[in-house]
mmCIF file of C-alpha atoms in Angstrom:
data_model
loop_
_atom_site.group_PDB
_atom_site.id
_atom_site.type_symbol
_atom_site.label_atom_id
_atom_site.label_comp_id
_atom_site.label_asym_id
_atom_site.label_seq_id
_atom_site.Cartn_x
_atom_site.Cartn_y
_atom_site.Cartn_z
ATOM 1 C CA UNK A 59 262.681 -88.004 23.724
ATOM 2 C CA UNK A 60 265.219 -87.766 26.315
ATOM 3 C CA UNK A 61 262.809 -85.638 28.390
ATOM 4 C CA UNK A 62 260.364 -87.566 28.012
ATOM 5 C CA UNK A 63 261.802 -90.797 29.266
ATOM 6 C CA UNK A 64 263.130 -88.915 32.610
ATOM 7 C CA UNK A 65 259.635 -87.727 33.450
ATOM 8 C CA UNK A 66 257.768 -91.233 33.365
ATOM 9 C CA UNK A 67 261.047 -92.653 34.874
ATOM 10 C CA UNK A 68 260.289 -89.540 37.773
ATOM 11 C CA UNK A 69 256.398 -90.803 37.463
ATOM 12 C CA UNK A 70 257.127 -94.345 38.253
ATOM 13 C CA UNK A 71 259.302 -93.337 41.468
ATOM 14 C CA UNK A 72 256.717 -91.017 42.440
ATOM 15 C CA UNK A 73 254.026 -93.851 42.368
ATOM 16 C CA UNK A 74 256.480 -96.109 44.116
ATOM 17 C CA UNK A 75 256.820 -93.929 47.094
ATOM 18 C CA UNK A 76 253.198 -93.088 46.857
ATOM 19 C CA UNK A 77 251.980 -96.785 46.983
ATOM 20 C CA UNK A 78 254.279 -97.023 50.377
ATOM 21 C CA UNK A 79 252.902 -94.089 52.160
ATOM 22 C CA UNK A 80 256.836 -92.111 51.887
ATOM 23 C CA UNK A 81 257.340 -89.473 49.754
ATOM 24 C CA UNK A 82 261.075 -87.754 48.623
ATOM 25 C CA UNK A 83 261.716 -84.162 50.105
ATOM 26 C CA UNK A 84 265.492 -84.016 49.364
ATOM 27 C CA UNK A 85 265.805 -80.746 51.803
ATOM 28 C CA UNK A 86 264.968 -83.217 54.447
ATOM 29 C CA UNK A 87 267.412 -85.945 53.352
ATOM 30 C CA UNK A 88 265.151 -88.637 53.810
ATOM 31 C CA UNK A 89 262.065 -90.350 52.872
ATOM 32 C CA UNK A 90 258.540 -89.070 54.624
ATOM 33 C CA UNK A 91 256.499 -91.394 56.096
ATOM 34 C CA UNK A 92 252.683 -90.186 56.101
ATOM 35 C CA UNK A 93 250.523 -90.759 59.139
ATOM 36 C CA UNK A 94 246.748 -89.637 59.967
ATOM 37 C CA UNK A 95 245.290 -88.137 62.768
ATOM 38 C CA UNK A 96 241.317 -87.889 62.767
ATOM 39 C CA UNK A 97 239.705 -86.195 65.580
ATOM 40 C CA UNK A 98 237.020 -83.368 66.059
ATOM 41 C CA UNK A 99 238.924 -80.143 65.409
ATOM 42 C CA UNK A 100 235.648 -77.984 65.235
ATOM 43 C CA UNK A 101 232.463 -78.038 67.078
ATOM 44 C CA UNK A 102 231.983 -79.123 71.026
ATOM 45 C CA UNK A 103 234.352 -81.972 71.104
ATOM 46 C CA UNK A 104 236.979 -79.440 69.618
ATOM 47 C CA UNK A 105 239.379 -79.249 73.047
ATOM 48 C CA UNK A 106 239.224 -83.588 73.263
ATOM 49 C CA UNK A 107 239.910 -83.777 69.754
ATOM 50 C CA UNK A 108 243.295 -81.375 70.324
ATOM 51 C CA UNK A 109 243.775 -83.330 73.004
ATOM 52 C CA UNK A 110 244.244 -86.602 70.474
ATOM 53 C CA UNK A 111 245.965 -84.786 67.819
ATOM 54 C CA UNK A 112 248.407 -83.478 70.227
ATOM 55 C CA UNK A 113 249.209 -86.494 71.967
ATOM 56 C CA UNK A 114 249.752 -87.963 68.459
ATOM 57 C CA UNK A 115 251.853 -84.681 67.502
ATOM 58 C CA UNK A 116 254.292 -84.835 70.545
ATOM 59 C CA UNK A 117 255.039 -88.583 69.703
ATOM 60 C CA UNK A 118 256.478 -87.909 66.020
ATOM 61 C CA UNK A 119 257.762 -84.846 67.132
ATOM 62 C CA UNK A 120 259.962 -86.734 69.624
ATOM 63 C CA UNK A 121 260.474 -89.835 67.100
ATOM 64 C CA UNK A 122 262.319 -87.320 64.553
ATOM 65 C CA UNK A 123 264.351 -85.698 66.626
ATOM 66 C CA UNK A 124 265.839 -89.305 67.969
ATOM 67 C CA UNK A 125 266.447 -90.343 64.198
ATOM 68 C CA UNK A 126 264.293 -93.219 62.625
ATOM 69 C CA UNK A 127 265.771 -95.547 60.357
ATOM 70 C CA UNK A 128 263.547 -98.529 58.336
ATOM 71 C CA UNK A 129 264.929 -100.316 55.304
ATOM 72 C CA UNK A 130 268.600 -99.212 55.580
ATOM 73 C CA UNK A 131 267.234 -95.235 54.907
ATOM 74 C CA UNK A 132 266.586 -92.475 57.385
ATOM 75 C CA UNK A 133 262.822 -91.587 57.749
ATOM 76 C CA UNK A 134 260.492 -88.981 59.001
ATOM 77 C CA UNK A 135 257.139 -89.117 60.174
ATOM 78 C CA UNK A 136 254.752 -86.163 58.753
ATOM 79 C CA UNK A 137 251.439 -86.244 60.715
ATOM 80 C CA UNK A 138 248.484 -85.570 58.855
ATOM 81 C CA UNK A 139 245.669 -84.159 61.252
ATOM 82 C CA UNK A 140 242.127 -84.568 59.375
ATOM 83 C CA UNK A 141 238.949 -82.650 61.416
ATOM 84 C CA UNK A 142 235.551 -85.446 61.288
ATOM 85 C CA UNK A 143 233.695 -83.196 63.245
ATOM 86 C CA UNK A 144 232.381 -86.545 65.417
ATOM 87 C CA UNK A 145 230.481 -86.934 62.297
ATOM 88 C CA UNK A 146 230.003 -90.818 61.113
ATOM 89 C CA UNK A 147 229.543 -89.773 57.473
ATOM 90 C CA UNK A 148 232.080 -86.915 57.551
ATOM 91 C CA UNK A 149 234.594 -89.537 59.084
ATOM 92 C CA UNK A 150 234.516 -91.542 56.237
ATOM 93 C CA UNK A 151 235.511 -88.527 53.854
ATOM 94 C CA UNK A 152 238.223 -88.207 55.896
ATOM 95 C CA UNK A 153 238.975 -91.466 56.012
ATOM 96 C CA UNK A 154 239.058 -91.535 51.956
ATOM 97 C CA UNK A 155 241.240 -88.334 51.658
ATOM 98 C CA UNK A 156 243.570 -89.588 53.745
ATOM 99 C CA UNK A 157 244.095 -93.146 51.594
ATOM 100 C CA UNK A 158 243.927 -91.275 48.451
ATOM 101 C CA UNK A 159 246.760 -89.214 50.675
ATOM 102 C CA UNK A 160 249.222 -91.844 50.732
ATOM 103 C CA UNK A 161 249.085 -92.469 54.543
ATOM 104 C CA UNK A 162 250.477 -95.818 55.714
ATOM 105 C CA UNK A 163 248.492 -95.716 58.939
ATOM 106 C CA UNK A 164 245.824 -93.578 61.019
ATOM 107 C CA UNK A 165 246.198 -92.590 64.790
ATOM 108 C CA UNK A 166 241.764 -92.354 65.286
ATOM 109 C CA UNK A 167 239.096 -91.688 65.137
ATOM 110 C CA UNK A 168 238.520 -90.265 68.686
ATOM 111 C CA UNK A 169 234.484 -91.078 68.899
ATOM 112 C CA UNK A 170 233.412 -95.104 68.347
ATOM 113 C CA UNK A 171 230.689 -93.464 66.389
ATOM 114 C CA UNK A 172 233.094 -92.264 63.539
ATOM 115 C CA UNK A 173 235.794 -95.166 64.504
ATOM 116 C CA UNK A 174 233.276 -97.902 63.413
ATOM 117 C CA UNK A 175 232.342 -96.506 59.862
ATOM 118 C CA UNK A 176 236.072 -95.265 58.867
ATOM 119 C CA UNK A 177 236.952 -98.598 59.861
ATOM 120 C CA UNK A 178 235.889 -100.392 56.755
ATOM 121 C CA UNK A 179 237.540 -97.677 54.537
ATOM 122 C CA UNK A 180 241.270 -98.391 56.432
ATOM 123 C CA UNK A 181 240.232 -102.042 55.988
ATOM 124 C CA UNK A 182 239.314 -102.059 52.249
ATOM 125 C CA UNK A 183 242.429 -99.693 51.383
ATOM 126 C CA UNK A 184 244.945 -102.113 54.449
ATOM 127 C CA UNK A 185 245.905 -99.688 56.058
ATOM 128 C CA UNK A 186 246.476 -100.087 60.092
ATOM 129 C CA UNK A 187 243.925 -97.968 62.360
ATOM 130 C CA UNK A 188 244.551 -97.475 65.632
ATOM 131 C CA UNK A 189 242.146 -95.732 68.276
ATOM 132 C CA UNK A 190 243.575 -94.058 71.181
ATOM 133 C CA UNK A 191 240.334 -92.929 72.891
ATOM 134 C CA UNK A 192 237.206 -95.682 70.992
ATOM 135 C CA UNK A 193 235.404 -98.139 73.332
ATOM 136 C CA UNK A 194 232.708 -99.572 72.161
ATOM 137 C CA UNK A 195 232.930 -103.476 71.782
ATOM 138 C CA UNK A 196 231.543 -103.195 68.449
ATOM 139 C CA UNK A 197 235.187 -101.342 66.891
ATOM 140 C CA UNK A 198 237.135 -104.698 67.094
ATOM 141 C CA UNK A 199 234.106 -107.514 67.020
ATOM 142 C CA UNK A 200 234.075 -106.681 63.329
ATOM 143 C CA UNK A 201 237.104 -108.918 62.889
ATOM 144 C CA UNK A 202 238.911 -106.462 60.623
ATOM 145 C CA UNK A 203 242.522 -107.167 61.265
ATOM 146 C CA UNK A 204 243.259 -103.685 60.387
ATOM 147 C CA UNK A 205 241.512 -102.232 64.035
ATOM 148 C CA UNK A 206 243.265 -101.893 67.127
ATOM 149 C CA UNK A 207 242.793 -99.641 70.123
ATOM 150 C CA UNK A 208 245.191 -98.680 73.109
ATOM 151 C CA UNK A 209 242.202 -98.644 75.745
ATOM 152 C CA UNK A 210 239.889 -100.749 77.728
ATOM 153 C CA UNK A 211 236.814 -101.041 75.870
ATOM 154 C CA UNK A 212 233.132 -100.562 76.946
ATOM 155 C CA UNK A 213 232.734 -103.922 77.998
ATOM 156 C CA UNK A 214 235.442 -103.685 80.449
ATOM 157 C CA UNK A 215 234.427 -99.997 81.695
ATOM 158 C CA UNK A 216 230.563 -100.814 82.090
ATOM 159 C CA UNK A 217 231.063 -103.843 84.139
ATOM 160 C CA UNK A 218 233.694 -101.770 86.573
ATOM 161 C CA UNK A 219 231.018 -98.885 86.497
ATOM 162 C CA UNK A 220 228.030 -100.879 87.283
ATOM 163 C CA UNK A 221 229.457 -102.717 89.520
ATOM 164 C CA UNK A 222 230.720 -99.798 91.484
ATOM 165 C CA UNK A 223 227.644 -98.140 91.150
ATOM 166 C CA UNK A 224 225.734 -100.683 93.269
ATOM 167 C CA UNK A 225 228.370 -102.335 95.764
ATOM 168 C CA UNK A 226 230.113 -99.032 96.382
ATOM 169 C CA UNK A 227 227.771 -95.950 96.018
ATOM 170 C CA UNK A 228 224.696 -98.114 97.100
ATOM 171 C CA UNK A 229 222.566 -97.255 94.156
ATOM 172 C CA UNK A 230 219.475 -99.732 94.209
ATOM 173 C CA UNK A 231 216.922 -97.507 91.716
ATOM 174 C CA UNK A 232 218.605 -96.709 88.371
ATOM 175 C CA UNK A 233 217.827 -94.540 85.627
ATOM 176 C CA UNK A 234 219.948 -95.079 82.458
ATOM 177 C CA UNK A 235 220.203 -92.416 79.634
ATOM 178 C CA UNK A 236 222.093 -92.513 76.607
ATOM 179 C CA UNK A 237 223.040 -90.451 73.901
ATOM 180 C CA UNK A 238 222.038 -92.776 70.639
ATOM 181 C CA UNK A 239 225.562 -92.737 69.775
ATOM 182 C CA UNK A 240 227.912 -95.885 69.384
ATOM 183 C CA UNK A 241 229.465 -94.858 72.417
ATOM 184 C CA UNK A 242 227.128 -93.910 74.510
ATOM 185 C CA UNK A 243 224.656 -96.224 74.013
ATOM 186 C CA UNK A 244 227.194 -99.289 73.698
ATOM 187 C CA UNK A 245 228.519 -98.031 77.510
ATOM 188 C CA UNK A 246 224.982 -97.605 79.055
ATOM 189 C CA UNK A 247 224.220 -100.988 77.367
ATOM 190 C CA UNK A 248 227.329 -102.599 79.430
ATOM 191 C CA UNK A 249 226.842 -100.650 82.828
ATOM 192 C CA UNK A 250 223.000 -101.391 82.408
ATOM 193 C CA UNK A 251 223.952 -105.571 82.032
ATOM 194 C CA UNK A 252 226.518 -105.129 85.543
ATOM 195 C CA UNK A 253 224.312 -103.441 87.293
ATOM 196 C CA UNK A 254 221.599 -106.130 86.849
ATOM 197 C CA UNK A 255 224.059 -108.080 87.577
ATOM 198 C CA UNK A 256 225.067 -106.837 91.017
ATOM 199 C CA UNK A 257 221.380 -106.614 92.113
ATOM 200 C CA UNK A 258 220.727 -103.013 91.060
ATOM 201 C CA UNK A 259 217.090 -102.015 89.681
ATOM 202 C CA UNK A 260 216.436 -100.386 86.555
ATOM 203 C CA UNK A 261 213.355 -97.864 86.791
ATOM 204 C CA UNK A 262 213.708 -95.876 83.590
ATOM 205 C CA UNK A 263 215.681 -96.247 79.712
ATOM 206 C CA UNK A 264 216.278 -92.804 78.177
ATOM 207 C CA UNK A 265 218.170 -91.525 75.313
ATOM 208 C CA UNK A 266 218.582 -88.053 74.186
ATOM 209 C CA UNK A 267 221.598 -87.296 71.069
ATOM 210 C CA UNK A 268 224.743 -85.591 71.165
ATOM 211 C CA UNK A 269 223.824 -82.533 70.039
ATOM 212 C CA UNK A 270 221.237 -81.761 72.738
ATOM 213 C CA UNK A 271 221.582 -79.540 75.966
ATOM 214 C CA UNK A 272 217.822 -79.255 77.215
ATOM 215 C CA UNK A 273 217.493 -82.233 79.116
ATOM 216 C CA UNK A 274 214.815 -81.494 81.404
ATOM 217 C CA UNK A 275 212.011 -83.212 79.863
ATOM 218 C CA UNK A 276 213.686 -86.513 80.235
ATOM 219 C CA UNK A 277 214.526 -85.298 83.833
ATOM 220 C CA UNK A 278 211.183 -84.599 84.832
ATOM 221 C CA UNK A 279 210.179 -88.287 83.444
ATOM 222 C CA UNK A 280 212.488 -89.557 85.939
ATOM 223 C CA UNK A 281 211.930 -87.918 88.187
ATOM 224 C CA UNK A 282 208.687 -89.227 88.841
ATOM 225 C CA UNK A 283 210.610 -93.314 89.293
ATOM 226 C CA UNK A 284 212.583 -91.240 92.226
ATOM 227 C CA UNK A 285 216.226 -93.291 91.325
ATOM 228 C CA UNK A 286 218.907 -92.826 93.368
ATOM 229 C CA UNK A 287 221.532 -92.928 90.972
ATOM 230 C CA UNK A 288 221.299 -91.376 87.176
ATOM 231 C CA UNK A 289 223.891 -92.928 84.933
ATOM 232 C CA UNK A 290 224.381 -91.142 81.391
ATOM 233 C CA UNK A 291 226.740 -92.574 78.651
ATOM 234 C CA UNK A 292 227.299 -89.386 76.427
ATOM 235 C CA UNK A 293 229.871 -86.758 76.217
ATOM 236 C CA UNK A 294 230.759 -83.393 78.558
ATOM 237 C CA UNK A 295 228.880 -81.028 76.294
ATOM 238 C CA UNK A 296 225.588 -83.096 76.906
ATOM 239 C CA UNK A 297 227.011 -84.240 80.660
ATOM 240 C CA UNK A 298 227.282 -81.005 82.037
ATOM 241 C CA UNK A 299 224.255 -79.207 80.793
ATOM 242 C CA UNK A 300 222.323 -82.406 82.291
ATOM 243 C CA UNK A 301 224.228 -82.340 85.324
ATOM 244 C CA UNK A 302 222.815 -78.960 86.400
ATOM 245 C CA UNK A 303 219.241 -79.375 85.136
ATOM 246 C CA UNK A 304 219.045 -82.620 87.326
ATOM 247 C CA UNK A 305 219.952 -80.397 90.649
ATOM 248 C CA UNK A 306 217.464 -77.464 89.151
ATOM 249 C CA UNK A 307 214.841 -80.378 89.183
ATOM 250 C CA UNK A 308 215.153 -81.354 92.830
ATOM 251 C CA UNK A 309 216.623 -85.100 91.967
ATOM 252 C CA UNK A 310 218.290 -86.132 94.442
ATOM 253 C CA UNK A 311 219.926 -88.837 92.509
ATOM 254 C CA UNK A 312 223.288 -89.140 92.074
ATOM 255 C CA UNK A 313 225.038 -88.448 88.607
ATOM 256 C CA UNK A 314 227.419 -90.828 87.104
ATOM 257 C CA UNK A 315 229.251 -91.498 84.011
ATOM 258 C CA UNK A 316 231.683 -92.474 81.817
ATOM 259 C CA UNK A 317 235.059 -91.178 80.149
ATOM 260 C CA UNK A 318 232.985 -88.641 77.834
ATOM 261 C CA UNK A 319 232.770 -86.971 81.506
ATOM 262 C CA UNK A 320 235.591 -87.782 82.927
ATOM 263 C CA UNK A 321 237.692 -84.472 81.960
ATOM 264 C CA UNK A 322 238.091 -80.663 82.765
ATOM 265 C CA UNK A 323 235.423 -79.542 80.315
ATOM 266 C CA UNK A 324 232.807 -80.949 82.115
ATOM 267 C CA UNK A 325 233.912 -79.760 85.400
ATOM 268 C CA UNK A 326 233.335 -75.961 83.705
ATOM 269 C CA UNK A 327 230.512 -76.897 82.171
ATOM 270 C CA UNK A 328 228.661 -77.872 85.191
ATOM 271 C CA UNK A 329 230.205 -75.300 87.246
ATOM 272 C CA UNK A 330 229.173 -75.777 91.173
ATOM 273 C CA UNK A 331 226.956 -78.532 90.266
ATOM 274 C CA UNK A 332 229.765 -81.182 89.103
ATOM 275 C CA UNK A 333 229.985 -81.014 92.766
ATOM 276 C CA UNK A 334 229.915 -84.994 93.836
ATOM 277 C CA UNK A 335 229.638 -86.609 90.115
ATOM 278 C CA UNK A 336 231.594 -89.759 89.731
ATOM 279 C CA UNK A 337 232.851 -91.154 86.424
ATOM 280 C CA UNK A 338 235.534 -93.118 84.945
ATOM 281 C CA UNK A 339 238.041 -93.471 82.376
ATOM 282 C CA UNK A 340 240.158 -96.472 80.908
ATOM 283 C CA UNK A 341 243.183 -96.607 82.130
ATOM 284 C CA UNK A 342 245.023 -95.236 85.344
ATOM 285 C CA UNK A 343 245.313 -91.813 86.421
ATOM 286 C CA UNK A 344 247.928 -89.814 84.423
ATOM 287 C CA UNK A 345 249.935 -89.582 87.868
ATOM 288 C CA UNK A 346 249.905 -93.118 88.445
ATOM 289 C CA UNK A 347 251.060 -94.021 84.627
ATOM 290 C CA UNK A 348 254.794 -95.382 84.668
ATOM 291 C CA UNK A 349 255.279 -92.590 82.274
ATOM 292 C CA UNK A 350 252.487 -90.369 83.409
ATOM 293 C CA UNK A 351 254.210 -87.081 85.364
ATOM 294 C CA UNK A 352 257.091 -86.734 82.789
ATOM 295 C CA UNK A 353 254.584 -86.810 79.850
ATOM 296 C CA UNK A 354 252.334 -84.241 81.783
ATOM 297 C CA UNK A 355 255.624 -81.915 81.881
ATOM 298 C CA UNK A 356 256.013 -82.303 78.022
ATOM 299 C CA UNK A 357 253.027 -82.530 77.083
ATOM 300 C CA UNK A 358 252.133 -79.622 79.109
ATOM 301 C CA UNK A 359 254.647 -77.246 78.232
ATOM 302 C CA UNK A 360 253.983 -77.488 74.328
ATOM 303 C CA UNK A 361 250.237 -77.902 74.228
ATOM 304 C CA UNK A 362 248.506 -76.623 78.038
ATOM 305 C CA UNK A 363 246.226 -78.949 79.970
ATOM 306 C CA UNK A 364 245.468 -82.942 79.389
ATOM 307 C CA UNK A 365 242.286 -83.805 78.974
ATOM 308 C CA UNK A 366 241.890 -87.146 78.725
ATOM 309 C CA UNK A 367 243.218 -88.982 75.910
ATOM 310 C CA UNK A 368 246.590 -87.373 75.071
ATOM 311 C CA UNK A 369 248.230 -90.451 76.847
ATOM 312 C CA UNK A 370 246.723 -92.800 74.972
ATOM 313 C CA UNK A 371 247.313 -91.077 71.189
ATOM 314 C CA UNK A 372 250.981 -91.008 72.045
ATOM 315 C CA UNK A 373 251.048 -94.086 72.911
ATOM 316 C CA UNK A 374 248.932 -95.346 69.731
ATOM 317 C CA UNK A 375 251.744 -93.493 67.471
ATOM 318 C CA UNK A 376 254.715 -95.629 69.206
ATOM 319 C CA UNK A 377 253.401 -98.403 69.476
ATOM 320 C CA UNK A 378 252.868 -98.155 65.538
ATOM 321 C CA UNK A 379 256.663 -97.151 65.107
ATOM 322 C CA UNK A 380 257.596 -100.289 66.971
ATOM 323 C CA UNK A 381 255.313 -102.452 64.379
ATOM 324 C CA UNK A 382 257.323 -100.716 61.670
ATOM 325 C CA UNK A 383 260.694 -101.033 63.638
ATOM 326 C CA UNK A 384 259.882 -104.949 63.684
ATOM 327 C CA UNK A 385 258.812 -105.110 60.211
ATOM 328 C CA UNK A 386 261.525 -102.726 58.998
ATOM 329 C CA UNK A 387 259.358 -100.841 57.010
ATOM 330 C CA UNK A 388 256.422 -98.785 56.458
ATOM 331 C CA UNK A 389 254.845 -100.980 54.031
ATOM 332 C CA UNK A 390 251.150 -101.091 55.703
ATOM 333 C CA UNK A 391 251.124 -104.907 54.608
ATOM 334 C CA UNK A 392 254.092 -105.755 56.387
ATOM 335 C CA UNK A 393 253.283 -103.534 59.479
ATOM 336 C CA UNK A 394 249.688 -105.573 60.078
ATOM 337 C CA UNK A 395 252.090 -108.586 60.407
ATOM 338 C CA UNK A 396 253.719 -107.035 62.793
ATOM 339 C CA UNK A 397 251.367 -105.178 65.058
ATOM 340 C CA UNK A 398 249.705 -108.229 66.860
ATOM 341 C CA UNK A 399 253.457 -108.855 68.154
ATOM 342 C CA UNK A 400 254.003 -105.318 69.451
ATOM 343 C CA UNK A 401 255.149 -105.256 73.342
ATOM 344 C CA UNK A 402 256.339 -101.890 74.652
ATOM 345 C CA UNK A 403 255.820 -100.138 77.746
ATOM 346 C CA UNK A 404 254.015 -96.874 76.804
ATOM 347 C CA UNK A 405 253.117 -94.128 79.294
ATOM 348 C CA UNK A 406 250.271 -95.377 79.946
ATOM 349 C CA UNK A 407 251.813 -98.779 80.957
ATOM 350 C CA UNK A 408 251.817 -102.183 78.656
ATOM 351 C CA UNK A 409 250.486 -101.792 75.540
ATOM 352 C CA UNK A 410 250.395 -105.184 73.527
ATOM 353 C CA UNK A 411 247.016 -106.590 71.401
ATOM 354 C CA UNK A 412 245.150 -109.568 72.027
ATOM 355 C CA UNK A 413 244.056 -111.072 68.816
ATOM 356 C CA UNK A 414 240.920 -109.105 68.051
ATOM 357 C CA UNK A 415 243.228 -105.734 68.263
ATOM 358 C CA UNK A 416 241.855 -104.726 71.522
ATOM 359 C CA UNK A 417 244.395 -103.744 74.450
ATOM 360 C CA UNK A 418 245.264 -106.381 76.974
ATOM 361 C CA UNK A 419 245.687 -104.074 80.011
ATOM 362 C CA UNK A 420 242.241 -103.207 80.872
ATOM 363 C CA UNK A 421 242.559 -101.182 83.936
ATOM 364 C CA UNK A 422 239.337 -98.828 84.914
ATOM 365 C CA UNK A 423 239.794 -95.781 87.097
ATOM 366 C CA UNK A 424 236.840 -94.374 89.312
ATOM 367 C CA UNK A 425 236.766 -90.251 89.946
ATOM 368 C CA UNK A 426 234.984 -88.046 91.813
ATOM 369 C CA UNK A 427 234.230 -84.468 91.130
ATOM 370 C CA UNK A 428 235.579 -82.359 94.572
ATOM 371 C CA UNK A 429 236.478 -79.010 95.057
ATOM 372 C CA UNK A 430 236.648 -78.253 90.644
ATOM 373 C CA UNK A 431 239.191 -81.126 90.474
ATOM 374 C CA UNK A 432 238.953 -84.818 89.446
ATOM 375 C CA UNK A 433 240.034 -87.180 92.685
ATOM 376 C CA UNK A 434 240.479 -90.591 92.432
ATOM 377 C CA UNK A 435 237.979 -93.021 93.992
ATOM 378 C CA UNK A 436 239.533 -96.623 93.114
ATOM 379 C CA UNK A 437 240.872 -98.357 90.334
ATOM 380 C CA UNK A 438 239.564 -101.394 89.009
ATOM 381 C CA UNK A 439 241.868 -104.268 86.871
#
């Protein structure tokens, strides 16, 4: 009987820490705090989705070795990295395993596609989600006060890019394709509304998916409206494919995008022909962060080349650790309460939330593809 009162006496504790997201490990002298990190590990988003994961990974690497303390008791963070393929219905698997895993918050998704649906699984279970890398307006206008993201959304990105598009590059014809997904078509929805806006005329609607690579149907289409600009809100593995095909076609349009471009994938990927595309990305450039050059040392020593979103996933990760810091705990209850106060200055610069969870610095950054390298054009606030 004695035995058998110790082991549901063990049970209970082992519920208890389970129900707070810590578990024991006593060779680590100290309750673990869970957190996930959902990203594409597989497939052609694989080297953004490392990108998030590693951002994420550096942060609680460098958050254990300083010591964390909540509730009186020494903690670690464990980092749970979950693979969702930029699948919507694979994201919410992942989303599930990683509440049935005890995890007090999630650093993700990367794509607003998977973001949006794994949303309502972090916000049934109360569990904080924060994006480092989602956009699209949708994310936070569902008024789940478990969402947050660390970036300018869509809204803020297509107005700076369609707005640039027609006072600064002089585009007056403009074809608009999209990939069908909630990013991509939420962007070219936005840049599509600005550039209206700004006097800009829009001679053709496409949409392919984010899968595709053959593009040259739709190109031909256009081809026929003779645009001078071609804007595309997709990803680099659709970007670059298309950005060749349109020179192979004769269009002498110009190519321009969003952040799903704005990296070094889609400069190999289009090779010679990335020549003179312009896109953007939230935010300012890494080298103009406050933190930005000594995060591309660490980052780059442990993990190789940023791509675009490493900042931003570090950045997600602290600015969690302060919600818990203010809340003194890693109760997820008592860390929502305490994330719409967080105010720390992140590598990227501010981060603090405004109340639907989205970020308040919306800064926009405008690159052009020269010589294999992104330069910057302008940034927009």
């Amino acid at each position: 009987m004695i035995h058998a009162k110790y082991s549901l006496s063990a049970l209970a504790l082992a519920l208890v820490f389970a129900a707070s997201g810590c578990s024991q490990k006593p060779d680590e002298g100290g309750d673990v705090i869970k957190i996930g990190s959902v990203a594409p590990l597989t497939g052609p988003q694989t080297h953004i989705g490392k990108d998030n994961e590693n951002g994420a990974r550096l942060a609680v690497d460098e958050i254990n070795a300083k010591g964390l303390e909540l509730g009186g008791k020494k903690v670690k963070l464990e980092l749970l990295g979950e693979d969702d393929q930029a699948e919507p219905k694979t994201a919410t698997i992942v989303a599930q395993k990683l509440v049935d895993a005890g995890v007090v918050a999630v650093i993700g998704h990367l794509n607003s596609g998977t973001t949006i649906p794994a949303s309502k699984i972090y916000h049934d279970a109360g569990i904080p989600q924060i994006s480092p890398s989602a956009t699209a307006v949708a994310y936070t206008a569902q008024g789940y006060k478990t969402a947050y993201r660390v970036m300018a959304n869509d809204a803020q990105q297509g107005k700076a890019l369609g707005q640039y598009a027609v006072g600064k590059m002089g585009a007056r014809k403009i074809a608009i394709i999209d990939d069908r997904t909630a990013y991509g078509q939420g962007l070219a929805d936005e840049f599509e509304k600005a550039a209206k806006a700004a006097g800009g005329e829009v001679v053709a609607r496409e949409f392919t998916n984010d899968k595709a690579t053959d593009f040259t149907a739709i190109l031909t289409s256009i081809k026929g409206k003779a645009p001078d600009l071609v804007f595309f809100g997709g990803m680099d593995p659709q970007g670059g494919p298309m950005a060749q095909q349109l020179k192979r076609l004769g269009l002498s349009a110009r190519l321009l995008g969003g952040d799903g471009l704005q990296n070094v994938n889609f400069l190999k990927l289009a090779g010679a022909d990335a020549e003179g595309v312009v896109a953007s990305s939230p935010g300012l450039p890494i080298d103009s962060m406050p933190g930005g050059p000594d995060f591309r040392k660490r980052f780059e020593s442990k993990y190789g080349v940023i791509q675009v979103y490493a900042p931003y996933s570090y950045d997600a990760v602290y600015a969690l650790v302060d919600a818990m810091k203010r809340a003194n705990s890693a109760e997820p209850a008592k860390v929502l309460a305490e994330l719409p106060k967080v105010d720390i200055q992140g590598v990227s610069g501010p981060v603090k939330f405004d109340a639907k969870g989205d970020t308040m610095d919306g800064a926009v950054t405008v690159y052009e593809a020269k010589g294999g390298t992104w330069q910057v054009l302008e940034t927009v606030k």
